[in-house]
Coordinates of N, CA and C in Angstrom, one line a residue:
M1 N 49.8 -7.5 61.1 CA 48.9 -7.2 60.0 C 47.5 -7.1 60.6
K2 N 46.8 -6.1 60.2 CA 45.5 -5.8 60.7 C 44.4 -6.8 60.2
H3 N 44.5 -7.1 58.9 CA 43.5 -7.9 58.2 C 44.2 -9.1 57.6
R4 N 45.0 -9.8 58.4 CA 45.8 -10.9 58.0 C 45.0 -12.0 57.3
N5 N 43.9 -12.5 57.8 CA 43.1 -13.5 57.2 C 42.6 -13.1 55.8
A6 N 42.1 -11.9 55.7 CA 41.6 -11.5 54.4 C 42.8 -11.5 53.4
Y7 N 44.0 -11.1 53.8 CA 45.1 -11.1 52.8 C 45.5 -12.6 52.5
I8 N 45.4 -13.5 53.4 CA 45.7 -14.9 53.2 C 44.7 -15.5 52.2
I9 N 43.4 -15.2 52.4 CA 42.4 -15.7 51.5 C 42.6 -15.1 50.1
S10 N 42.9 -13.8 50.0 CA 43.1 -13.2 48.7 C 44.3 -13.8 48.0
G11 N 45.4 -14.1 48.8 CA 46.6 -14.7 48.2 C 46.3 -16.1 47.7
I12 N 45.5 -16.9 48.4 CA 45.2 -18.2 47.9 C 44.3 -18.0 46.6
G13 N 43.4 -17.1 46.6 CA 42.6 -16.8 45.4 C 43.5 -16.4 44.2
A14 N 44.5 -15.6 44.5 CA 45.5 -15.2 43.4 C 46.2 -16.5 42.9
L15 N 46.6 -17.4 43.7 CA 47.2 -18.6 43.3 C 46.3 -19.5 42.4
V16 N 45.0 -19.6 42.9 CA 44.0 -20.3 42.1 C 43.8 -19.7 40.7
L17 N 43.8 -18.3 40.7 CA 43.7 -17.6 39.4 C 44.9 -17.9 38.5
F18 N 46.1 -18.0 39.1 CA 47.3 -18.3 38.3 C 47.2 -19.7 37.7
V19 N 46.7 -20.7 38.5 CA 46.5 -22.0 38.0 C 45.5 -22.1 36.9
A20 N 44.4 -21.3 37.0 CA 43.4 -21.2 36.0 C 44.0 -20.6 34.7
F21 N 44.9 -19.6 34.9 CA 45.6 -19.0 33.7 C 46.5 -19.9 33.0
V22 N 47.2 -20.7 33.8 CA 48.1 -21.7 33.2 C 47.3 -22.8 32.5
M23 N 46.2 -23.2 33.0 CA 45.3 -24.2 32.4 C 44.6 -23.7 31.2
Y24 N 44.4 -22.4 31.0 CA 43.6 -21.9 30.0 C 44.0 -22.3 28.6
N25 N 45.3 -22.3 28.3 CA 45.8 -22.6 27.0 C 46.1 -24.1 26.8
S26 N 46.0 -24.9 27.9 CA 46.2 -26.3 27.8 C 44.9 -26.9 27.2
A27 N 45.0 -28.2 27.0 CA 43.8 -28.9 26.4 C 42.6 -28.7 27.4
P28 N 41.5 -28.3 26.8 CA 40.3 -28.0 27.7 C 39.8 -29.2 28.4
V29 N 39.4 -29.0 29.6 CA 38.8 -30.1 30.4 C 37.4 -29.8 30.6
P30 N 36.5 -30.2 29.6 CA 35.1 -29.9 29.8 C 34.4 -30.6 30.9
L31 N 33.6 -29.9 31.7 CA 32.9 -30.6 32.8 C 31.4 -30.7 32.4
W32 N 30.8 -29.6 32.0 CA 29.4 -29.7 31.5 C 29.3 -28.9 30.2
N33 N 29.0 -29.6 29.2 CA 28.9 -29.0 27.8 C 30.0 -28.0 27.6
W34 N 29.8 -26.7 27.7 CA 30.9 -25.7 27.3 C 31.7 -25.2 28.5
I35 N 31.2 -25.6 29.7 CA 31.9 -25.1 30.9 C 33.1 -25.9 31.2
K36 N 34.3 -25.2 31.3 CA 35.6 -25.9 31.5 C 36.0 -25.8 33.0
L37 N 37.0 -26.6 33.3 CA 37.6 -26.6 34.7 C 38.3 -25.2 34.9
S38 N 38.9 -24.7 33.9 CA 39.6 -23.4 34.0 C 38.6 -22.3 34.3
D39 N 37.4 -22.4 33.7 CA 36.3 -21.4 34.0 C 35.9 -21.4 35.5
L40 N 35.7 -22.6 36.0 CA 35.3 -22.8 37.4 C 36.4 -22.3 38.3
L41 N 37.7 -22.6 38.0 CA 38.8 -22.2 38.8 C 38.9 -20.7 38.8
T42 N 38.7 -20.1 37.6 CA 38.7 -18.6 37.5 C 37.6 -18.0 38.4
I43 N 36.4 -18.6 38.4 CA 35.4 -18.0 39.2 C 35.7 -18.1 40.7
A44 N 36.1 -19.3 41.1 CA 36.5 -19.6 42.5 C 37.6 -18.7 43.0
G45 N 38.7 -18.7 42.2 CA 39.9 -17.9 42.5 C 39.6 -16.4 42.5
G46 N 38.8 -15.9 41.5 CA 38.4 -14.5 41.5 C 37.6 -14.1 42.6
L47 N 36.6 -14.9 43.0 CA 35.8 -14.6 44.2 C 36.6 -14.6 45.5
M48 N 37.5 -15.6 45.6 CA 38.4 -15.7 46.8 C 39.3 -14.4 46.8
F49 N 39.7 -13.9 45.7 CA 40.6 -12.8 45.7 C 39.9 -11.5 46.0
I50 N 38.7 -11.3 45.4 CA 38.0 -10.0 45.5 C 37.1 -9.8 46.7
V51 N 36.4 -10.9 47.2 CA 35.4 -10.8 48.2 C 36.1 -10.2 49.5
P52 N 37.3 -10.7 50.0 CA 37.8 -10.0 51.2 C 38.1 -8.5 51.0
F53 N 38.5 -8.1 49.9 CA 38.7 -6.7 49.7 C 37.4 -6.0 49.7
Y54 N 36.3 -6.6 49.1 CA 35.0 -6.0 49.2 C 34.5 -5.8 50.6
Q55 N 34.7 -6.9 51.4 CA 34.2 -6.8 52.8 C 35.0 -5.8 53.6
L56 N 36.3 -5.7 53.4 CA 37.1 -4.6 54.1 C 36.6 -3.2 53.6
S57 N 36.4 -3.1 52.3 CA 36.0 -1.8 51.8 C 34.6 -1.4 52.4
V58 N 33.7 -2.3 52.4 CA 32.4 -2.0 53.0 C 32.5 -1.6 54.5
R59 N 33.3 -2.3 55.2 CA 33.5 -2.0 56.6 C 34.1 -0.6 56.8
V60 N 35.1 -0.3 56.0 CA 35.7 1.0 56.2 C 34.8 2.1 55.7
K61 N 34.1 1.9 54.6 CA 33.3 3.0 54.1 C 32.0 3.2 55.0
T62 N 31.6 2.1 55.6 CA 30.4 2.3 56.5 C 30.9 3.1 57.7
R63 N 32.1 2.7 58.2 CA 32.6 3.4 59.4 C 32.8 4.9 59.1
E64 N 33.2 5.3 57.9 CA 33.4 6.7 57.6 C 32.2 7.3 57.0
H65 N 31.1 6.7 56.9 CA 29.9 7.2 56.3 C 30.1 7.8 54.9
A66 N 30.6 7.0 54.1 CA 30.8 7.4 52.7 C 29.5 7.6 52.0
P67 N 29.5 8.6 51.1 CA 28.2 9.0 50.4 C 27.8 7.9 49.4
N68 N 26.6 7.9 49.1 CA 26.0 7.0 48.1 C 26.3 5.5 48.3
P69 N 25.8 4.9 49.3 CA 26.1 3.5 49.7 C 25.8 2.6 48.5
W70 N 24.8 2.8 47.7 CA 24.5 1.9 46.6 C 25.7 1.8 45.7
V71 N 26.5 2.8 45.5 CA 27.6 2.8 44.6 C 28.7 1.8 45.1
W72 N 29.0 1.8 46.4 CA 30.1 0.9 46.9 C 29.6 -0.3 47.5
Q73 N 28.3 -0.5 47.7 CA 27.8 -1.8 48.2 C 27.2 -2.6 47.1
V74 N 26.4 -2.0 46.2 CA 25.7 -2.8 45.2 C 26.4 -3.0 43.9
L75 N 27.1 -2.0 43.4 CA 27.8 -2.1 42.1 C 28.9 -3.1 42.1
P76 N 29.7 -3.3 43.1 CA 30.7 -4.4 43.1 C 30.1 -5.8 43.0
V77 N 28.9 -6.0 43.7 CA 28.3 -7.3 43.7 C 27.7 -7.5 42.3
V78 N 27.1 -6.5 41.7 CA 26.6 -6.6 40.3 C 27.8 -6.9 39.4
G79 N 28.9 -6.3 39.6 CA 30.1 -6.5 38.8 C 30.6 -8.0 38.9
M80 N 30.5 -8.5 40.1 CA 30.9 -9.9 40.3 C 30.0 -10.9 39.6
V81 N 28.7 -10.6 39.7 CA 27.7 -11.4 39.0 C 27.9 -11.3 37.5
L82 N 28.1 -10.1 36.9 CA 28.4 -10.0 35.5 C 29.6 -10.8 35.0
M83 N 30.7 -10.7 35.9 CA 31.9 -11.5 35.5 C 31.6 -13.0 35.5
I84 N 30.8 -13.5 36.4 CA 30.5 -14.9 36.5 C 29.7 -15.3 35.3
I85 N 28.7 -14.5 35.0 CA 27.8 -14.8 33.8 C 28.7 -14.8 32.5
G86 N 29.6 -13.8 32.4 CA 30.5 -13.7 31.3 C 31.4 -14.9 31.1
L87 N 31.8 -15.4 32.2 CA 32.6 -16.6 32.2 C 31.8 -17.9 31.8
L88 N 30.6 -17.9 32.3 CA 29.8 -19.1 32.0 C 29.2 -19.3 30.7
I89 N 28.9 -18.1 30.0 CA 28.3 -18.2 28.6 C 29.5 -18.5 27.6
P90 N 29.1 -19.2 26.6 CA 30.2 -19.5 25.5 C 30.6 -18.2 24.8
N91 N 31.8 -18.2 24.3 CA 32.3 -17.0 23.6 C 31.5 -16.7 22.3
D92 N 31.0 -17.7 21.7 CA 30.3 -17.5 20.4 C 28.7 -17.5 20.6
F93 N 28.3 -17.2 21.9 CA 26.9 -17.2 22.2 C 26.2 -16.1 21.5
V94 N 26.6 -14.9 21.7 CA 26.1 -13.7 21.0 C 27.3 -12.8 20.7
S95 N 27.4 -12.3 19.5 CA 28.5 -11.3 19.2 C 28.0 -10.1 18.5
F96 N 28.6 -9.0 18.8 CA 28.3 -7.7 18.1 C 29.4 -7.4 17.2
G97 N 29.5 -8.0 16.1 CA 30.6 -7.8 15.2 C 31.8 -8.5 15.7
A98 N 32.9 -7.7 16.1 CA 34.1 -8.3 16.6 C 34.1 -8.5 18.1
V99 N 33.0 -8.0 18.8 CA 33.0 -8.0 20.2 C 31.9 -9.0 20.7
A100 N 32.3 -10.0 21.5 CA 31.4 -11.0 22.0 C 30.7 -10.4 23.3
L101 N 29.5 -11.0 23.5 CA 28.7 -10.6 24.7 C 29.5 -10.8 26.0
C102 N 30.2 -11.9 26.1 CA 31.0 -12.2 27.3 C 32.1 -11.2 27.5
D103 N 32.7 -10.6 26.5 CA 33.7 -9.5 26.6 C 33.0 -8.3 27.2
V104 N 31.8 -8.0 26.7 CA 31.1 -6.8 27.2 C 30.8 -7.0 28.7
L105 N 30.4 -8.2 29.1 CA 30.1 -8.5 30.5 C 31.3 -8.4 31.4
Y106 N 32.5 -8.9 30.9 CA 33.7 -8.8 31.6 C 34.0 -7.3 31.9
F107 N 33.9 -6.5 30.8 CA 34.2 -5.1 31.0 C 33.3 -4.4 32.0
L108 N 32.0 -4.6 31.9 CA 31.1 -4.0 32.8 C 31.3 -4.5 34.2
G109 N 31.6 -5.8 34.4 CA 31.9 -6.4 35.7 C 33.2 -5.7 36.3
C110 N 34.2 -5.5 35.5 CA 35.4 -4.9 36.0 C 35.1 -3.4 36.4
V111 N 34.3 -2.7 35.7 CA 34.0 -1.3 36.0 C 33.2 -1.3 37.3
G112 N 32.3 -2.3 37.5 CA 31.5 -2.3 38.7 C 32.4 -2.6 39.9
M113 N 33.3 -3.6 39.8 CA 34.2 -3.9 40.9 C 35.2 -2.9 41.2
L114 N 35.4 -2.0 40.3 CA 36.4 -0.9 40.5 C 36.0 0.0 41.6
M115 N 34.7 0.0 41.9 CA 34.2 0.9 43.0 C 34.7 0.4 44.4
I116 N 35.1 -0.8 44.4 CA 35.7 -1.3 45.7 C 36.9 -0.5 46.0
F117 N 37.7 -0.2 45.1 CA 39.0 0.4 45.3 C 39.1 2.0 45.1
V118 N 38.2 2.5 44.3 CA 38.4 4.0 44.0 C 37.3 4.9 44.4
Y119 N 36.2 4.4 45.1 CA 35.2 5.2 45.5 C 35.1 5.3 47.0
P120 N 34.9 6.4 47.7 CA 35.4 7.7 47.2 C 36.9 7.8 47.2
L121 N 37.4 8.7 46.5 CA 38.9 8.7 46.2 C 39.8 8.9 47.5
H122 N 39.4 9.6 48.4 CA 40.2 9.9 49.6 C 40.3 8.7 50.5
T123 N 39.4 7.7 50.5 CA 39.5 6.7 51.5 C 40.7 5.7 51.3
V124 N 41.1 5.6 50.0 CA 42.2 4.7 49.7 C 43.5 5.3 50.4
N125 N 43.6 6.6 50.2 CA 44.8 7.3 50.8 C 44.7 7.3 52.3
D126 N 43.5 7.5 52.9 CA 43.4 7.4 54.4 C 43.8 6.0 54.9
E127 N 43.4 5.0 54.3 CA 43.7 3.6 54.7 C 45.2 3.4 54.6
M128 N 45.8 3.8 53.6 CA 47.3 3.6 53.4 C 48.0 4.4 54.5
L129 N 47.5 5.6 54.8 CA 48.2 6.5 55.8 C 48.0 5.8 57.2
E130 N 46.8 5.3 57.5 CA 46.6 4.6 58.8 C 47.5 3.5 58.9
D131 N 47.7 2.7 57.9 CA 48.6 1.5 58.0 C 50.1 2.0 58.2
D132 N 50.4 3.1 57.5 CA 51.8 3.6 57.7 C 52.0 4.1 59.1
V133 N 51.1 4.8 59.7 CA 51.2 5.3 61.0 C 51.3 4.1 62.0
E134 N 50.4 3.1 61.8 CA 50.5 1.9 62.7 C 51.8 1.2 62.6
S135 N 52.3 1.1 61.4 CA 53.6 0.3 61.3 C 54.8 1.1 61.9
R136 N 54.7 2.4 61.8 CA 55.8 3.2 62.3 C 55.8 3.4 63.8
T137 N 54.6 3.5 64.4 CA 54.4 3.7 65.8 C 54.4 2.4 66.6
G138 N 54.1 1.3 65.9 CA 54.0 0.0 66.6 C 52.6 -0.2 67.2
N139 N 51.7 0.6 67.0 CA 50.3 0.4 67.5 C 49.6 -0.5 66.6
G140 N 48.6 -1.2 67.2 CA 47.7 -2.1 66.4 C 48.3 -3.5 66.4
R141 N 49.3 -3.8 67.1 CA 49.8 -5.2 67.1 C 49.6 -5.8 68.4

C-alpha cells in the first residue's frame, strides 16, 4: 500500500466515530456544561478520519497543478471548522423554524469537505487508475 499510515489513521478514526455513534443514544456523559463525551469523540474521530485524506488530496492536486487552489485547500478546512462549531454549540442555541443552526453548520461543513474528494472530477479517476496499474504490475512495492 502506497499510503498505508494514512489509511491506518483513517481506520482508527472510523472506529472512534463508531464508538461515538454507539455512545450517542446512551446516557449523556456531560464534561463541560452542554459538551458531551460523544461530541468530543466525534470531533477527534472525524478529524482522524478526514485529515489524512485531505493531506493526500492536497499532495496529489499540488503535483498535478489543479486549478483554483483555494477551492481544494481552503474550503475543506473551513468545512472542518464549521463541523466542529456545529458539534460544540447546543442544538437549541439558535433555530430557524424546524432547522437548528448546528444542522446548517453540519451541512455547510459537509459541502466544504466534499471538495477533498470531488474537485476536480478527473483526479479521483486518475488516482484509482494509478493504484490499479501499480497493483497489477507489481510496481510501487
